[in-house]
Coordinates of C-alpha atoms in Angstrom, one line a residue:
Chain A
M1 CA 19.8 4.3 -21.7
I2 CA 20.6 5.8 -25.1
S3 CA 22.7 3.2 -26.9
S4 CA 24.0 5.5 -29.6
Q5 CA 25.1 8.3 -27.2
P6 CA 25.4 6.7 -23.8
H7 CA 24.9 9.0 -20.9
R8 CA 24.5 12.1 -23.1
A9 CA 21.3 14.1 -22.9
N10 CA 20.2 15.4 -26.3
N11 CA 20.1 19.2 -26.1
L12 CA 17.8 19.5 -29.1
H13 CA 14.9 17.9 -27.4
P14 CA 13.1 18.8 -24.2
L15 CA 13.0 16.3 -21.4
V16 CA 9.7 15.2 -20.0
I17 CA 10.0 13.7 -16.5
D18 CA 7.9 11.0 -15.0
A19 CA 6.8 11.0 -11.4
S20 CA 9.4 8.5 -10.4
V21 CA 12.2 10.6 -11.8
A22 CA 10.8 13.8 -10.2
I23 CA 10.7 12.0 -6.8
N24 CA 14.4 10.9 -7.3
L25 CA 15.4 14.5 -8.2
L26 CA 13.6 15.8 -5.2
G27 CA 15.4 13.2 -3.1
T28 CA 18.8 14.5 -4.1
G29 CA 18.0 17.6 -2.1
R30 CA 19.4 19.6 -5.0
P31 CA 16.9 19.4 -7.8
A32 CA 17.4 23.0 -8.8
D33 CA 21.2 22.5 -9.1
F34 CA 20.6 19.5 -11.3
L35 CA 18.2 21.2 -13.6
H36 CA 20.3 24.3 -13.8
I37 CA 23.4 22.2 -14.8
L38 CA 21.4 20.3 -17.4
G39 CA 20.6 23.5 -19.1
Q40 CA 17.8 21.9 -21.0
R41 CA 14.1 22.5 -21.1
V42 CA 12.7 20.1 -18.6
I43 CA 8.9 19.6 -18.5
I44 CA 6.5 17.8 -16.2
E45 CA 2.9 17.2 -17.4
E46 CA 0.1 18.2 -15.1
T47 CA -1.1 14.6 -14.4
T48 CA 2.4 13.6 -13.4
Y49 CA 2.8 16.7 -11.3
R50 CA -0.3 15.8 -9.4
E51 CA 1.0 12.2 -8.8
V52 CA 4.2 13.7 -7.2
D53 CA 2.0 16.0 -5.2
R54 CA 0.3 12.9 -3.6
N55 CA 3.7 11.7 -2.4
P56 CA 4.7 13.6 0.8
F57 CA 8.4 13.7 0.7
N58 CA 10.2 13.3 3.9
G59 CA 7.8 15.6 5.7
N60 CA 8.0 18.2 3.0
S61 CA 5.4 18.3 0.3
G62 CA 6.8 17.4 -3.1
H63 CA 4.4 20.0 -4.3
D64 CA 6.3 22.8 -2.6
S65 CA 9.5 21.6 -4.1
L66 CA 8.1 21.2 -7.5
D67 CA 6.4 24.6 -7.2
H68 CA 9.7 26.1 -6.4
L69 CA 11.3 24.6 -9.5
V70 CA 8.4 25.8 -11.6
S71 CA 8.4 29.3 -10.2
K72 CA 12.2 29.5 -10.9
G73 CA 11.6 28.5 -14.5
L74 CA 13.7 25.4 -14.1
L75 CA 10.8 23.1 -14.6
H76 CA 8.0 23.7 -17.0
L77 CA 4.5 22.6 -16.0
E78 CA 2.5 21.8 -19.2
R79 CA -0.9 20.3 -20.0
L80 CA -1.5 17.6 -22.5
S81 CA -3.1 18.9 -25.7
D82 CA -6.4 17.3 -26.8
E83 CA -4.5 15.2 -29.3
G84 CA -2.1 14.2 -26.5
Y85 CA -5.0 13.3 -24.3
E86 CA -6.3 10.9 -27.0
L87 CA -2.9 9.2 -26.9
F88 CA -3.0 9.2 -23.1
L89 CA -6.3 7.4 -23.2
E90 CA -4.8 4.8 -25.6
L91 CA -1.9 4.2 -23.2
T92 CA -4.0 4.1 -20.0
G93 CA -6.7 2.0 -21.6
A94 CA -4.4 -0.5 -23.4
S95 CA -5.1 -4.1 -22.9
S96 CA -3.2 -5.8 -20.0
P97 CA -0.3 -5.9 -19.6
D98 CA 0.4 -2.9 -21.8
D99 CA -1.8 -0.4 -19.9
L100 CA 0.1 2.3 -18.1
G101 CA -0.6 4.3 -15.0
D102 CA -1.7 7.9 -15.5
G103 CA 1.7 9.6 -14.8
E104 CA 3.7 7.5 -17.2
A105 CA 1.1 7.6 -19.8
A106 CA 1.0 11.4 -19.6
T107 CA 4.8 11.5 -19.8
I108 CA 4.9 9.4 -22.9
A109 CA 1.9 11.1 -24.6
H110 CA 3.3 14.5 -24.0
S111 CA 6.8 13.5 -25.2
T112 CA 5.2 12.1 -28.3
I113 CA 3.3 15.3 -29.1
I114 CA 6.0 17.8 -28.4
G115 CA 8.9 15.7 -29.8
G116 CA 10.5 15.4 -26.3
I117 CA 12.5 12.6 -24.6
P118 CA 10.6 10.9 -21.8
L119 CA 12.5 10.3 -18.6
L120 CA 11.2 7.0 -17.2
D121 CA 12.6 4.7 -14.7
E122 CA 10.4 1.7 -15.1
K123 CA 10.8 -1.1 -17.5
K124 CA 7.1 -1.3 -18.5
G125 CA 6.8 2.4 -19.5
S126 CA 10.3 2.4 -21.0
R127 CA 9.4 -0.6 -23.2
I128 CA 6.2 0.9 -24.4
A129 CA 7.8 4.2 -25.1
R130 CA 10.6 2.5 -27.1
E131 CA 8.0 0.5 -29.0
R132 CA 6.5 3.8 -30.0
G133 CA 9.8 4.9 -31.4
L134 CA 10.8 7.2 -28.6
T135 CA 14.2 7.6 -27.2
V136 CA 14.0 7.0 -23.5
M137 CA 16.2 8.2 -20.7
S138 CA 16.2 7.5 -17.0
T139 CA 17.3 9.2 -13.7
L140 CA 20.6 7.3 -13.9
D141 CA 21.2 8.6 -17.4
L142 CA 20.8 12.1 -16.0
F143 CA 23.2 11.5 -13.2
R144 CA 25.7 10.0 -15.6
S145 CA 25.2 12.7 -18.3
Q146 CA 28.4 14.5 -19.5
R147 CA 27.1 17.8 -18.2
I148 CA 26.6 16.6 -14.7
L149 CA 29.8 14.7 -14.6
R150 CA 31.7 17.8 -15.8
A151 CA 29.9 20.3 -13.6
M152 CA 29.9 18.4 -10.3
R153 CA 32.8 17.2 -8.2
R154 CA 32.8 13.4 -7.8
D155 CA 32.3 13.6 -4.0
E156 CA 29.5 16.2 -4.5
L157 CA 27.8 13.9 -7.0
A158 CA 28.3 10.9 -4.7
D159 CA 26.5 12.8 -1.8
T160 CA 23.7 13.8 -4.1
V161 CA 23.1 10.3 -5.5
Y162 CA 23.4 8.9 -2.0
A163 CA 20.7 11.3 -0.8
A164 CA 18.4 10.1 -3.6
L165 CA 19.0 6.5 -2.7
I166 CA 18.3 7.1 1.0
K167 CA 15.5 9.6 0.9
A168 CA 13.7 8.7 -2.3
R169 CA 14.8 5.1 -2.3
M170 CA 15.7 5.5 -5.9
R171 CA 15.6 2.2 -7.7
V172 CA 18.8 1.2 -9.5
P173 CA 18.7 -1.1 -12.5
L174 CA 21.3 -3.9 -12.4
E175 CA 23.6 -2.4 -15.1
H176 CA 24.0 0.8 -13.1
R177 CA 24.8 -0.8 -9.7
R178 CA 28.6 -1.1 -10.2
W179 CA 28.8 2.6 -11.2
I180 CA 26.8 3.6 -8.1
V181 CA 28.8 1.5 -5.7
D182 CA 32.1 2.8 -7.1
L183 CA 30.7 6.4 -6.8
I184 CA 29.3 6.3 -3.3
G185 CA 31.6 3.7 -1.9
A186 CA 30.9 0.2 -0.6
G187 CA 30.3 1.4 2.9
R188 CA 27.5 3.7 2.0
A189 CA 26.2 1.3 -0.6
A190 CA 25.6 -1.3 2.1
S191 CA 23.2 1.0 3.8
C192 CA 21.1 1.5 0.6
S193 CA 18.2 -1.0 0.5
S194 CA 17.4 0.0 -3.0
L195 CA 20.7 -1.4 -4.2
G196 CA 19.4 -4.8 -3.2
S197 CA 21.7 -7.7 -2.6
P198 CA 25.3 -6.5 -2.1
F199 CA 26.4 -8.8 -4.9
A200 CA 23.6 -8.3 -7.4
G201 CA 24.8 -6.5 -10.5
T202 CA 28.2 -5.5 -9.2
D203 CA 30.2 -8.3 -10.8
T204 CA 29.6 -7.2 -14.4
Chain B
M1 CA -8.1 7.6 -28.7
L2 CA -11.6 7.5 -30.0
N3 CA -11.1 3.8 -30.4
T4 CA -10.1 3.3 -26.8
L5 CA -13.4 4.5 -25.5
H6 CA -15.3 2.8 -28.2
Q7 CA -13.8 -0.5 -27.3
R8 CA -15.0 -0.2 -23.7
D9 CA -18.3 -1.3 -22.5
P10 CA -20.2 1.9 -21.8
L11 CA -22.1 0.2 -19.0
E12 CA -18.8 -0.7 -17.2
I13 CA -17.3 2.8 -17.7
G14 CA -20.6 4.4 -16.7
D15 CA -20.7 2.3 -13.5
R16 CA -17.1 3.2 -12.6
L17 CA -17.7 6.9 -13.2
R18 CA -20.8 6.7 -11.0
T19 CA -18.8 5.0 -8.2
A20 CA -16.0 7.6 -8.6
R21 CA -18.5 10.5 -8.4
S22 CA -20.2 9.0 -5.4
R23 CA -16.8 8.5 -3.6
S24 CA -15.9 12.1 -4.3
G25 CA -19.0 13.1 -2.4
L26 CA -20.8 14.7 -5.4
T27 CA -24.3 14.3 -6.5
Q28 CA -25.2 14.2 -10.2
E29 CA -26.5 17.7 -9.8
D30 CA -23.2 18.9 -8.2
A31 CA -21.0 17.3 -10.8
S32 CA -23.1 18.4 -13.8
Q33 CA -23.1 22.0 -12.5
K34 CA -19.3 22.0 -11.9
L35 CA -18.7 20.7 -15.4
K36 CA -21.4 22.8 -17.0
M37 CA -22.8 19.6 -18.4
A38 CA -26.5 18.8 -18.7
R39 CA -27.5 16.5 -15.9
T40 CA -29.3 14.3 -18.3
T41 CA -26.0 13.8 -20.2
L42 CA -24.2 12.7 -17.0
V43 CA -27.1 10.4 -16.1
A44 CA -27.0 8.8 -19.6
I45 CA -23.2 8.4 -19.3
E46 CA -23.4 6.8 -15.9
K47 CA -26.2 4.5 -17.1
G48 CA -24.1 3.4 -20.1
Q49 CA -26.8 4.8 -22.5
R50 CA -24.3 7.2 -24.0
R51 CA -20.5 6.7 -24.5
V52 CA -18.4 9.2 -22.7
R53 CA -16.2 11.3 -25.0
A54 CA -12.5 11.9 -24.4
D55 CA -12.9 15.6 -23.3
E56 CA -15.8 14.6 -21.0
L57 CA -13.8 11.8 -19.4
R58 CA -10.9 14.2 -18.9
R59 CA -13.1 16.7 -17.0
L60 CA -14.8 14.0 -15.0
A61 CA -11.6 12.3 -14.0
D62 CA -10.1 15.7 -13.0
L63 CA -13.2 16.6 -11.0
Y64 CA -13.4 13.2 -9.2
N65 CA -9.6 13.1 -8.8
V66 CA -9.6 9.5 -10.0
S67 CA -7.0 7.6 -12.0
V68 CA -8.0 7.3 -15.7
N69 CA -6.1 4.0 -15.8
A70 CA -8.3 2.7 -12.9
L71 CA -11.4 3.7 -14.9
L72 CA -10.3 2.1 -18.1
R73 CA -8.2 -0.9 -17.0
D74 CA -9.7 -4.0 -18.3
S75 CA -8.5 -6.1 -15.3
A76 CA -9.8 -3.7 -12.7
V77 CA -11.9 -5.4 -10.0
H78 CA -14.8 -3.9 -8.1
A79 CA -15.5 -5.0 -4.6
D80 CA -18.7 -4.0 -2.8
L81 CA -18.3 -5.5 0.6
V82 CA -20.3 -4.2 3.5
P83 CA -18.0 -4.6 6.5
R84 CA -18.8 -5.3 10.0
F85 CA -17.0 -2.8 12.3
R86 CA -15.1 -3.5 15.3
A87 CA -15.3 0.0 16.6
L88 CA -16.0 2.0 19.6
S89 CA -19.4 3.6 19.7
H90 CA -18.1 7.1 19.2
T91 CA -16.5 6.3 15.9
N92 CA -17.5 9.0 13.5
E93 CA -19.4 8.0 10.5
S94 CA -17.2 9.5 7.9
A95 CA -14.1 7.7 9.3
A96 CA -16.0 4.5 9.3
L97 CA -17.2 4.9 5.7
E98 CA -13.6 5.9 4.7
A99 CA -12.3 2.7 6.3
A100 CA -15.0 0.6 4.6
Q101 CA -14.0 2.1 1.2
M102 CA -10.4 1.5 2.0
L103 CA -11.2 -2.2 2.6
N104 CA -13.1 -2.4 -0.6
D105 CA -10.2 -0.8 -2.5
L106 CA -7.6 -3.1 -1.0
V107 CA -9.7 -6.2 -1.6
A108 CA -10.2 -5.2 -5.2
A109 CA -6.5 -4.5 -5.6
E110 CA -5.5 -7.9 -4.2
V111 CA -8.0 -9.8 -6.3
E112 CA -6.8 -8.0 -9.4
L113 CA -3.2 -8.8 -8.5
E114 CA -4.0 -12.4 -7.9
Q115 CA -5.7 -12.7 -11.3
R116 CA -2.9 -10.9 -13.2
V117 CA -0.1 -12.8 -11.4
G118 CA -2.1 -16.1 -11.5
L119 CA -1.9 -16.9 -7.8
L120 CA -5.4 -17.3 -6.6
L121 CA -6.3 -17.3 -2.9
K122 CA -6.4 -20.7 -1.3
T123 CA -8.8 -20.8 1.6
N124 CA -8.8 -23.2 4.5
Y125 CA -11.8 -21.9 6.4
P126 CA -13.1 -24.0 9.3
Q127 CA -16.7 -25.0 9.4
E128 CA -18.9 -22.4 11.0
Y129 CA -19.5 -22.9 14.7
R130 CA -22.9 -22.1 15.9
I131 CA -22.8 -20.2 19.2
Q132 CA -24.8 -22.2 21.8
S133 CA -26.7 -21.0 24.8
G134 CA -24.6 -21.0 28.0
D135 CA -21.3 -19.6 28.9
I136 CA -19.7 -17.7 26.0
R137 CA -16.2 -17.8 27.4
T138 CA -16.1 -21.6 27.8
Q139 CA -17.3 -22.0 24.2
A140 CA -14.8 -19.5 22.9
E141 CA -12.0 -21.2 24.8
D142 CA -12.9 -24.6 23.4
V143 CA -13.3 -23.4 19.8
A144 CA -10.0 -21.4 20.0
L145 CA -8.1 -24.5 21.2
E146 CA -9.8 -26.5 18.4
M147 CA -8.7 -23.9 15.8
R148 CA -5.1 -24.0 17.2
H149 CA -5.0 -27.7 16.8
R150 CA -6.5 -27.5 13.3
L151 CA -3.7 -25.0 12.4
G152 CA -1.1 -27.3 13.9
I153 CA 0.2 -24.8 16.6
S154 CA -1.3 -26.6 19.6
I155 CA -0.6 -24.3 22.6
S156 CA 2.6 -22.7 21.3
P157 CA 2.8 -18.9 21.3
V158 CA 1.7 -17.3 18.1
V159 CA 4.5 -15.1 16.7
N160 CA 2.7 -13.6 13.7
V161 CA -1.1 -13.7 13.7
V162 CA -1.4 -11.9 10.4
S163 CA 0.8 -14.4 8.6
L164 CA -1.0 -17.3 10.2
L165 CA -4.4 -16.0 9.1
E166 CA -3.3 -15.0 5.6
L167 CA -1.2 -18.0 4.7
Q168 CA -2.8 -20.8 6.6
V169 CA -6.4 -19.8 6.8
G170 CA -6.6 -17.8 3.6
M171 CA -8.1 -14.7 5.0
R172 CA -7.4 -11.4 3.3
V173 CA -5.6 -9.2 5.8
F174 CA -4.8 -5.5 5.2
I175 CA -3.2 -3.0 7.6
R176 CA -3.6 0.7 7.1
R177 CA -3.8 3.8 9.3
L178 CA -7.4 4.3 10.4
N179 CA -9.2 6.6 12.8
S180 CA -8.0 5.5 16.2
S181 CA -11.5 4.5 17.3
I182 CA -11.6 1.7 14.7
S183 CA -9.8 -1.5 15.6
G184 CA -10.7 -3.4 12.6
L185 CA -13.2 -4.3 9.9
F186 CA -14.4 -7.6 8.8
A187 CA -16.4 -8.7 5.8
Y188 CA -17.2 -12.0 4.2
D189 CA -18.2 -12.7 0.7
E190 CA -18.7 -16.1 -0.9
E191 CA -16.6 -15.0 -3.9
L192 CA -14.0 -12.8 -2.3
G193 CA -13.6 -14.7 0.9
A194 CA -13.0 -13.4 4.4
C195 CA -11.5 -9.9 4.5
M196 CA -10.2 -7.7 7.3
L197 CA -8.6 -4.3 7.7
L198 CA -6.6 -3.6 10.8
N199 CA -5.5 -0.3 12.2
R200 CA -1.8 0.5 11.7
N201 CA -2.1 3.2 14.3
H202 CA -2.6 0.5 17.0
P203 CA 0.3 -1.4 18.5
R204 CA 1.2 -4.8 17.0
E205 CA -0.1 -6.7 20.0
R206 CA -3.5 -4.9 19.8
R207 CA -3.7 -5.5 16.1
A208 CA -3.1 -9.2 16.7
L209 CA -6.1 -9.4 19.0
S210 CA -8.2 -7.4 16.6
A211 CA -7.2 -9.8 13.8
L212 CA -8.2 -12.8 16.0
H213 CA -11.4 -11.1 16.9
E214 CA -12.2 -10.9 13.1
F215 CA -11.1 -14.6 12.8
G216 CA -13.7 -15.2 15.6
H217 CA -16.3 -13.7 13.3
L218 CA -15.3 -16.0 10.5
V219 CA -15.5 -19.0 12.8
S220 CA -18.8 -18.2 14.4
A221 CA -21.0 -16.0 12.2
R222 CA -19.4 -15.2 8.9
K223 CA -22.7 -15.3 7.0
A224 CA -24.7 -13.4 9.5
P225 CA -26.2 -10.3 7.8
D226 CA -23.5 -7.7 7.3
M227 CA -24.4 -4.4 8.6
V228 CA -22.6 -1.2 9.3
D229 CA -24.1 -0.3 12.6
L230 CA -21.9 2.0 14.5
K231 CA -24.2 2.1 17.4
H232 CA -24.4 -1.7 17.8
D233 CA -23.8 -3.0 21.2
P234 CA -20.2 -4.2 21.3
Q235 CA -21.2 -6.7 23.9
S236 CA -23.6 -8.5 21.7
R237 CA -23.3 -12.3 22.1
E238 CA -21.6 -12.6 18.8
D239 CA -19.1 -9.9 19.5
R240 CA -18.4 -11.2 23.0
F241 CA -17.7 -14.6 21.5
A242 CA -15.2 -13.0 19.0
S243 CA -13.5 -11.1 21.8
C244 CA -13.2 -14.1 24.1
F245 CA -12.1 -16.2 21.1
A246 CA -9.3 -13.8 20.4
I247 CA -8.0 -13.8 23.9
S248 CA -8.3 -17.5 24.3
F249 CA -6.5 -18.1 20.9
M250 CA -3.6 -15.8 21.8
M251 CA -3.3 -16.9 25.4
P252 CA -4.8 -20.4 25.8
A253 CA -5.8 -21.0 29.4
V254 CA -3.9 -24.3 29.6
A255 CA -0.7 -22.6 28.3
V256 CA -1.0 -19.5 30.5
R257 CA -1.6 -21.7 33.6
G258 CA 1.4 -23.8 32.8
K259 CA 3.7 -20.9 32.3
F260 CA 2.4 -19.1 35.3
Q261 CA 2.9 -22.1 37.6
E262 CA 6.4 -22.5 36.2
M263 CA 7.4 -19.0 37.0
H264 CA 5.7 -19.1 40.4
Q265 CA 7.5 -22.2 41.3
E266 CA 10.9 -20.9 40.2
S267 CA 10.6 -17.6 42.1
G268 CA 8.1 -18.4 44.8
R269 CA 6.1 -15.3 43.7
F270 CA 4.8 -13.6 40.6
S271 CA 6.1 -10.1 40.1
P272 CA 5.7 -7.4 37.5
R273 CA 8.9 -8.6 36.0
H274 CA 7.2 -12.0 35.4
L275 CA 4.3 -10.2 33.9
I276 CA 6.5 -8.6 31.3
L277 CA 8.2 -11.9 30.5
L278 CA 4.8 -13.7 30.2
A279 CA 3.5 -10.9 27.9
H280 CA 6.6 -11.1 25.8
Y281 CA 6.2 -14.9 25.6
F282 CA 2.6 -14.7 24.4
N283 CA 3.2 -11.7 22.2
V284 CA 0.6 -9.6 23.9
S285 CA 0.6 -6.3 25.9
E286 CA 1.2 -6.4 29.6
E287 CA -2.4 -5.2 30.1
A288 CA -3.9 -8.0 28.0
M289 CA -1.7 -10.5 29.9
C290 CA -2.6 -9.2 33.3
R291 CA -6.3 -9.1 32.6
R292 CA -6.1 -12.7 31.3
L293 CA -4.4 -13.8 34.5
E294 CA -7.1 -12.0 36.5
E295 CA -9.8 -13.7 34.4
L296 CA -8.3 -17.1 35.0
G297 CA -8.1 -16.4 38.7
L298 CA -4.3 -16.7 38.8
I299 CA -3.8 -13.2 40.3
L300 CA -6.1 -10.9 42.1
N301 CA -8.8 -9.0 40.3
G302 CA -7.9 -5.4 39.9
M303 CA -4.2 -6.1 39.7
W304 CA -3.8 -4.3 36.4
D305 CA -5.6 -1.2 37.6
S306 CA -3.3 -1.2 40.6
L307 CA -0.2 -1.5 38.6
R308 CA -1.2 1.2 36.2
D309 CA -2.0 3.5 39.1
R310 CA 1.5 3.0 40.3
G311 CA 2.9 4.0 37.0
F312 CA 3.8 0.5 35.7
S313 CA 4.5 0.4 32.0
G314 CA 6.1 -2.2 29.8
K315 CA 6.9 0.3 27.1
L316 CA 10.4 0.9 28.2
V317 CA 11.1 -2.8 28.5
R318 CA 9.8 -3.4 25.1
Q319 CA 12.0 -0.7 23.6
V320 CA 15.0 -2.4 25.2
M321 CA 13.8 -5.7 23.7
G322 CA 13.6 -4.0 20.3
E323 CA 10.0 -4.7 20.0
Q324 CA 8.8 -1.2 19.2
E325 CA 7.7 -0.7 15.7
E326 CA 9.0 2.4 14.0
Q327 CA 6.2 4.9 13.3
D328 CA 7.0 5.2 9.7
E329 CA 7.7 1.5 9.1
V330 CA 5.8 0.0 6.2
V331 CA 3.6 -2.8 7.6
M332 CA 2.4 -5.1 4.8
P333 CA 0.9 -8.5 5.2
P334 CA 3.2 -11.1 3.5
R335 CA 0.9 -12.3 0.8
L336 CA -0.1 -8.9 -0.5
W337 CA 3.6 -8.0 -0.4
L338 CA 4.6 -10.9 -2.5
L339 CA 1.8 -10.4 -5.0
A340 CA 2.7 -6.8 -5.5
A341 CA 6.4 -7.5 -5.9
E342 CA 5.7 -10.3 -8.3
A343 CA 3.4 -8.1 -10.4
Y344 CA 6.1 -5.4 -10.5
H345 CA 8.9 -7.8 -11.2
R346 CA 6.9 -9.2 -14.2
A347 CA 6.1 -5.6 -15.3
L348 CA 2.4 -6.3 -15.1
F349 CA 2.0 -3.1 -13.1
D350 CA 4.3 -0.1 -12.7
E351 CA 5.2 1.7 -9.5
G352 CA 2.5 4.4 -9.9
Q353 CA -0.2 1.8 -10.6
I354 CA 0.8 -0.2 -7.5
A355 CA 0.8 2.9 -5.4
Q356 CA -2.7 3.9 -6.6
M357 CA -4.1 0.4 -6.2
L358 CA -2.7 -0.2 -2.7
C359 CA -3.4 3.3 -1.5
M360 CA 0.2 3.9 -0.7
N361 CA 2.7 6.6 -1.7
R362 CA 5.6 5.8 -4.0
I363 CA 8.2 5.9 -1.3
E364 CA 6.2 3.2 0.6
V365 CA 6.0 1.1 -2.6
R366 CA 9.7 1.4 -3.1
T367 CA 10.4 0.4 0.4
M368 CA 8.3 -2.6 0.0
L369 CA 9.9 -3.6 -3.3
D370 CA 13.4 -3.0 -1.9
T371 CA 12.8 -5.5 0.8
L372 CA 12.3 -8.2 -1.7
D373 CA 15.0 -6.8 -4.1
V374 CA 12.7 -7.2 -7.1
E375 CA 15.4 -5.7 -9.4
G376 CA 18.0 -8.3 -8.3
N377 CA 17.2 -11.0 -10.7
D378 CA 15.8 -9.2 -13.7
D379 CA 17.2 -7.3 -16.6
Q380 CA 15.4 -4.1 -16.2
Q381 CA 16.2 -1.5 -18.9
S382 CA 19.1 -3.5 -20.2
T383 CA 17.8 -3.3 -23.7
P384 CA 19.3 -0.2 -25.3
S385 CA 16.9 2.3 -26.7
R386 CA 17.1 3.8 -30.0

């Protein structure tokens, strides 16, 4: 979450998505719509792309879906520069517990090199990116961005977010749970295992 | 970073690269040709005589399709078990080798998780039983009953064999989809303990018997020379003991006789309906139950074949009883599940790392984590970023 500008994507910087975020977007069933509405340059690094590729998505290969987004110019497939790869090695080879998996390390390294904003859903990667001075966003920040909220009807957004919860089992940090439950409704929220305990995080 | 590779032991990195190459099915010659690298350079890197450079590591990792984090991670564990197969003779070699590699990967992952989380495996292995000359079945029946008493379950039905073996005996149990001709793999190592891999493609009842078969190996011949011999006679004395042990453990003769007499006395006969109930009670398939009753002389020999020929199937009944596993259901032994969730909760590993280590896709990892609600009690991402 960006504390200074909550739920607002920064148009000046490209967004670099991690595998976890890419899987959530694919889970919505409307990744192209989302990326189109965002109207920003959204990038996926090759290593991350391959990680998504290894995750068959509900019978459809994530590869096909990402391919489609890339071919439409909505998602940009980029490769780490040599300088970026040095940073990638630093991140993947850091001492425990600061070492990162390949996808997250590539996302952070590429963001650093190109001056982008990494989209990460996991606390470990987010912490390390912040420690390196990066602004970090998450899938939920995208869903709650002003552009999305303005462009999509509430029921439309609710259906889309619900699809990500069911199909991609999108993980939801505690501070977003109340918003999610209000958006999709308590009935549907009860069927989302990724929202955890029905009481967790919804009383704040 | 140059420093990252310079901080690594070249021997260790070289060894991991050699393993990765070997697993990708490439010879040194193949790899060096594809990378347009002198073979002597590759040999030197693999032997740790020369440090791998960043650009070389990138090309090697891409070629071998291996995680760079797995190559560099200081806590990564390498397991080199040679499993004993419980497989049919027509198992193809590549499927067997793939399964053996999977077992090694999973054991390495579990040991690494244990070390990082700080929950080391507690074993409670029985003393090894030396198979005597004489009737194997009788020996297996006696030893199985002794093991049941040792585990405090007397002659009660066993509801969850995997949990019992994992949590009370301290065996490492993994369940993954394998070639259908493989029931399970077993390996024992003084340091890593007793390890088994069961086939997720087989029904739960069959997996339970496979797991107990492997327990039978731990009980009777854990230190016997490990050997992957796909053509070995499945009816070797050692294997027959393990098979009889599994059946006796799951369906102790004394308990089966007791339940059978009870049903017979109540109804004055023993019908297929009783067979279904008895199989349900002992958590086994109708076929396994029927064959056990035949073996104990409680029903006529050939009864199962006759029932099967008449189209008998307990499948429908089991569906009604809600016992059918969903095909896409994630089946994860409890201990590994808890270790992975704890590691994730404590941010020791991220989702991608866990998926890579446990040979799962991310949706499966998320499903596993959801079940334990690992987000429920933490403060993930609550710290605002700049």
